Structure formats: C-alpha cells, structure tokens
Amino acid sequence: MKRSTFSEEPCSIARSLDILGDWWNPLILRECLYGIHRFQDIQQWLNIGRNILTTRLKQLVEEGLLEKRQYQSGPPRFEYHLTEKGYDATLVLMAVMSFGEKWYFKDNAAPILLHHRETGHQVKPVLVDEFTGERIDPRQLVPAPGPSFPPGEVRKSRFAEFYADENRVFTRSQAD
C-alpha cells in the first residue's frame, strides 16, 4: 500500500516526514554522518536488502539530502555524502538520539557518544532557541500561523490558544 504524500500540507513537520518518516532513511543518514559512505558498507551496517537500499539512496539523492560521488570508474562505484540539507536533517536525528538515550538506555549508558571534531569534547545535543540561546521547553510553546499557512477562518480554530487572550503579548509579525 502506497502511503500519502504530505508535500502540500501547510506543516513543516508533515513535509519533513515525507522523507524522514520512512524508518530506513534516517538510519541511512545516520550511517553517512558516522562516516559510512559506500553502498556495501551501509548495507552491511544496516542489514538492509539491496533493493530497499537502492530505492532509499535514490530518494535521498533526489531530495538533495545526499550526493553521489564516484570513487571508482571500472565498474563505476559511488559513495554517498551528506549535503547541507542532509546535515540539517541529521540535527533532527540528534534530537531523536537524545530522546532515545534518556528514555531507552538505563543510567545514561548511551551506545554511541558524539565528540566535537576539533576539541574532542563530548557533545550532548539539546534544542535551543536561535534568538535567546535558551533550552526549549515544549510546554511553554504556543503555535501560531506562519506566512505560508492558508488564510481564512480556519486559522482562529486551528490556533485557538494564540488568538484566545487578547491581553497576552505575542510577537505576531510572522503570523498576521
């Protein structure tokens, strides 16, 4: 059964899940982030069928998350490397990694640690606000319509909390 596409949805999460929602794609991106670039190595580490890996790699290249680089000409063989878009996608994977470490491994016994390439220090990813640098607490967030959300009355019902309290101060420059 072919799944629906979210490419027209006015939601960044839904559109991102079109590519990241398949369980193999994030794992392929993870392998590339960890320095595994060749088809046979990705296949071995993931224990994935050749046909499935071929399809997913093609999709990730078409979506611009990976790029193919030829490393051998006879016969032609390729490596797969993250693009800027791919590196941005791996930030999502690091958030998932932090969640998994907290909730699925006892006593902070993380199976894989991340270290900064230059300093060697261990890195512990957290989500912070770009403007304040403060750690984000989802309980403190109120969703509001952005510039590409469709206009109309549906805005008021979809984002009821945002519109509910006229006295509450929100920066609405992007929403209205």
Short mmCIF file of N, CA, C and O in Angstrom, two decimals, residues 90-145:
data_model
loop_
_atom_site.label_atom_id
_atom_site.label_comp_id
_atom_site.label_asym_id
_atom_site.label_seq_id
_atom_site.Cartn_x
_atom_site.Cartn_y
_atom_site.Cartn_z
N THR A 90 20.29 15.75 9.89
CA THR A 90 20.91 15.00 10.99
C THR A 90 20.73 15.69 12.34
O THR A 90 20.84 15.04 13.38
N LEU A 91 20.42 16.98 12.33
CA LEU A 91 20.11 17.65 13.59
C LEU A 91 18.84 17.06 14.20
O LEU A 91 18.74 16.92 15.42
N VAL A 92 17.89 16.69 13.35
CA VAL A 92 16.68 16.02 13.82
C VAL A 92 17.06 14.67 14.43
O VAL A 92 16.56 14.28 15.49
N LEU A 93 17.97 13.96 13.78
CA LEU A 93 18.39 12.66 14.27
C LEU A 93 19.08 12.78 15.63
O LEU A 93 18.93 11.90 16.48
N MET A 94 19.83 13.84 15.82
CA MET A 94 20.49 14.03 17.12
C MET A 94 19.46 14.28 18.22
O MET A 94 19.65 13.85 19.36
N ALA A 95 18.37 14.97 17.88
CA ALA A 95 17.30 15.15 18.87
C ALA A 95 16.66 13.81 19.20
O ALA A 95 16.39 13.51 20.37
N VAL A 96 16.46 12.97 18.19
CA VAL A 96 15.92 11.63 18.42
C VAL A 96 16.91 10.82 19.26
O VAL A 96 16.51 10.08 20.16
N MET A 97 18.18 10.99 18.98
CA MET A 97 19.23 10.28 19.73
C MET A 97 19.17 10.66 21.21
O MET A 97 19.22 9.79 22.09
N SER A 98 19.04 11.95 21.50
CA SER A 98 18.95 12.41 22.90
C SER A 98 17.72 11.82 23.59
O SER A 98 17.79 11.39 24.74
N PHE A 99 16.60 11.79 22.89
CA PHE A 99 15.38 11.20 23.42
C PHE A 99 15.60 9.72 23.73
O PHE A 99 15.26 9.24 24.81
N GLY A 100 16.20 9.00 22.78
CA GLY A 100 16.46 7.57 22.97
C GLY A 100 17.39 7.29 24.13
O GLY A 100 17.18 6.35 24.90
N GLU A 101 18.42 8.11 24.28
CA GLU A 101 19.36 7.93 25.39
C GLU A 101 18.65 8.12 26.73
O GLU A 101 18.88 7.38 27.67
N LYS A 102 17.79 9.13 26.81
CA LYS A 102 17.11 9.43 28.07
C LYS A 102 16.09 8.37 28.44
O LYS A 102 15.99 7.96 29.59
N TRP A 103 15.33 7.88 27.45
CA TRP A 103 14.19 7.04 27.76
C TRP A 103 14.38 5.55 27.48
O TRP A 103 13.58 4.74 27.94
N TYR A 104 15.42 5.16 26.75
CA TYR A 104 15.56 3.75 26.39
C TYR A 104 16.88 3.10 26.81
O TYR A 104 17.09 1.93 26.55
N PHE A 105 17.76 3.86 27.45
CA PHE A 105 19.02 3.30 27.94
C PHE A 105 19.18 3.69 29.40
O PHE A 105 19.13 4.87 29.74
N LYS A 106 19.35 2.70 30.26
CA LYS A 106 19.43 2.95 31.70
C LYS A 106 20.75 3.60 32.09
O LYS A 106 21.79 3.33 31.48
N ASP A 107 20.69 4.42 33.11
CA ASP A 107 21.88 5.02 33.71
C ASP A 107 22.76 5.75 32.71
O ASP A 107 23.99 5.70 32.78
N ASN A 108 22.15 6.42 31.75
CA ASN A 108 22.89 7.16 30.73
C ASN A 108 23.92 6.30 30.00
O ASN A 108 24.99 6.78 29.64
N ALA A 109 23.61 5.04 29.83
CA ALA A 109 24.53 4.12 29.14
C ALA A 109 24.30 4.20 27.64
O ALA A 109 23.90 3.24 26.99
N ALA A 110 24.56 5.37 27.07
CA ALA A 110 24.35 5.58 25.64
C ALA A 110 25.26 4.65 24.82
O ALA A 110 26.44 4.50 25.15
N PRO A 111 24.72 4.06 23.77
CA PRO A 111 25.54 3.16 22.96
C PRO A 111 26.55 3.89 22.07
O PRO A 111 27.58 3.35 21.71
N ILE A 112 26.25 5.15 21.74
CA ILE A 112 27.16 5.93 20.88
C ILE A 112 27.28 7.32 21.47
O ILE A 112 26.28 7.93 21.86
N LEU A 113 28.50 7.81 21.56
CA LEU A 113 28.77 9.15 22.05
C LEU A 113 29.22 10.02 20.89
O LEU A 113 29.88 9.55 19.97
N LEU A 114 28.90 11.30 20.96
CA LEU A 114 29.34 12.26 19.95
C LEU A 114 30.43 13.14 20.55
O LEU A 114 30.31 13.57 21.70
N HIS A 115 31.45 13.40 19.76
CA HIS A 115 32.56 14.26 20.20
C HIS A 115 32.80 15.33 19.16
O HIS A 115 32.70 15.08 17.95
N HIS A 116 33.16 16.52 19.64
CA HIS A 116 33.47 17.62 18.73
C HIS A 116 34.78 17.30 18.00
O HIS A 116 35.77 16.91 18.63
N ARG A 117 34.76 17.45 16.70
CA ARG A 117 35.91 17.08 15.86
C ARG A 117 37.20 17.81 16.26
O ARG A 117 38.27 17.23 16.27
N GLU A 118 37.10 19.09 16.59
CA GLU A 118 38.29 19.88 16.88
C GLU A 118 38.72 19.83 18.34
O GLU A 118 39.90 19.72 18.64
N THR A 119 37.77 19.93 19.26
CA THR A 119 38.13 19.99 20.68
C THR A 119 38.21 18.63 21.33
O THR A 119 38.85 18.48 22.37
N GLY A 120 37.53 17.64 20.74
CA GLY A 120 37.50 16.31 21.34
C GLY A 120 36.49 16.17 22.46
O GLY A 120 36.29 15.08 22.98
N HIS A 121 35.86 17.26 22.86
CA HIS A 121 34.89 17.22 23.95
C HIS A 121 33.64 16.45 23.53
O HIS A 121 33.19 16.54 22.39
N GLN A 122 33.07 15.73 24.49
CA GLN A 122 31.81 15.04 24.23
C GLN A 122 30.71 16.09 24.06
O GLN A 122 30.68 17.10 24.76
N VAL A 123 29.82 15.84 23.11
CA VAL A 123 28.72 16.75 22.81
C VAL A 123 27.41 16.08 23.22
O VAL A 123 27.20 14.90 22.95
N LYS A 124 26.55 16.82 23.87
CA LYS A 124 25.22 16.35 24.27
C LYS A 124 24.21 17.29 23.63
O LYS A 124 23.99 18.40 24.10
N PRO A 125 23.59 16.88 22.52
CA PRO A 125 22.68 17.78 21.81
C PRO A 125 21.43 18.11 22.62
O PRO A 125 20.85 17.26 23.29
N VAL A 126 21.04 19.39 22.60
CA VAL A 126 19.78 19.86 23.15
C VAL A 126 19.21 20.87 22.15
O VAL A 126 19.94 21.47 21.37
N LEU A 127 17.92 21.09 22.22
CA LEU A 127 17.27 22.04 21.33
C LEU A 127 17.20 23.39 22.04
O LEU A 127 16.66 23.49 23.15
N VAL A 128 17.76 24.41 21.41
CA VAL A 128 17.75 25.75 21.99
C VAL A 128 17.12 26.74 21.02
O VAL A 128 17.12 26.53 19.80
N ASP A 129 16.61 27.82 21.58
CA ASP A 129 16.03 28.89 20.77
C ASP A 129 17.14 29.67 20.07
O ASP A 129 18.11 30.09 20.71
N GLU A 130 17.00 29.87 18.78
CA GLU A 130 18.01 30.58 17.99
C GLU A 130 18.22 32.01 18.47
O GLU A 130 19.33 32.53 18.42
N PHE A 131 17.17 32.65 18.96
CA PHE A 131 17.25 34.06 19.33
C PHE A 131 17.76 34.27 20.74
O PHE A 131 18.53 35.20 20.99
N THR A 132 17.35 33.43 21.69
CA THR A 132 17.74 33.64 23.09
C THR A 132 18.87 32.71 23.53
O THR A 132 19.53 32.98 24.53
N GLY A 133 19.05 31.61 22.83
CA GLY A 133 20.05 30.62 23.23
C GLY A 133 19.59 29.75 24.38
O GLY A 133 20.33 28.90 24.87
N GLU A 134 18.33 29.92 24.83
CA GLU A 134 17.80 29.15 25.95
C GLU A 134 17.26 27.81 25.47
O GLU A 134 16.76 27.69 24.36
N ARG A 135 17.36 26.81 26.34
CA ARG A 135 16.81 25.49 26.05
C ARG A 135 15.30 25.60 25.88
O ARG A 135 14.63 26.29 26.66
N ILE A 136 14.75 24.92 24.88
CA ILE A 136 13.32 24.99 24.60
C ILE A 136 12.57 23.97 25.45
O ILE A 136 12.95 22.81 25.52
N ASP A 137 11.49 24.43 26.07
CA ASP A 137 10.57 23.57 26.81
C ASP A 137 9.26 23.57 26.03
O ASP A 137 8.58 24.60 25.96
N PRO A 138 8.88 22.44 25.41
CA PRO A 138 7.68 22.41 24.58
C PRO A 138 6.41 22.83 25.33
O PRO A 138 5.47 23.32 24.72
N ARG A 139 6.41 22.68 26.65
CA ARG A 139 5.23 23.08 27.44
C ARG A 139 5.03 24.59 27.43
O ARG A 139 3.96 25.08 27.75
N GLN A 140 6.07 25.33 27.07
CA GLN A 140 5.99 26.79 27.07
C GLN A 140 5.72 27.37 25.68
O GLN A 140 5.74 28.58 25.51
N LEU A 141 5.46 26.52 24.70
CA LEU A 141 5.26 26.99 23.33
C LEU A 141 3.79 27.11 22.97
O LEU A 141 2.97 26.32 23.42
N VAL A 142 3.48 28.12 22.17
CA VAL A 142 2.13 28.32 21.64
C VAL A 142 2.26 28.40 20.12
O VAL A 142 2.94 29.28 19.60
N PRO A 143 1.64 27.46 19.39
CA PRO A 143 1.72 27.52 17.93
C PRO A 143 0.88 28.65 17.37
O PRO A 143 -0.17 29.00 17.93
N ALA A 144 1.34 29.22 16.27
CA ALA A 144 0.64 30.31 15.58
C ALA A 144 0.82 30.13 14.08
O ALA A 144 1.79 29.51 13.64
N PRO A 145 -0.08 30.66 13.28
CA PRO A 145 0.06 30.53 11.83
C PRO A 145 1.25 31.33 11.32
O PRO A 145 1.50 32.44 11.79
#
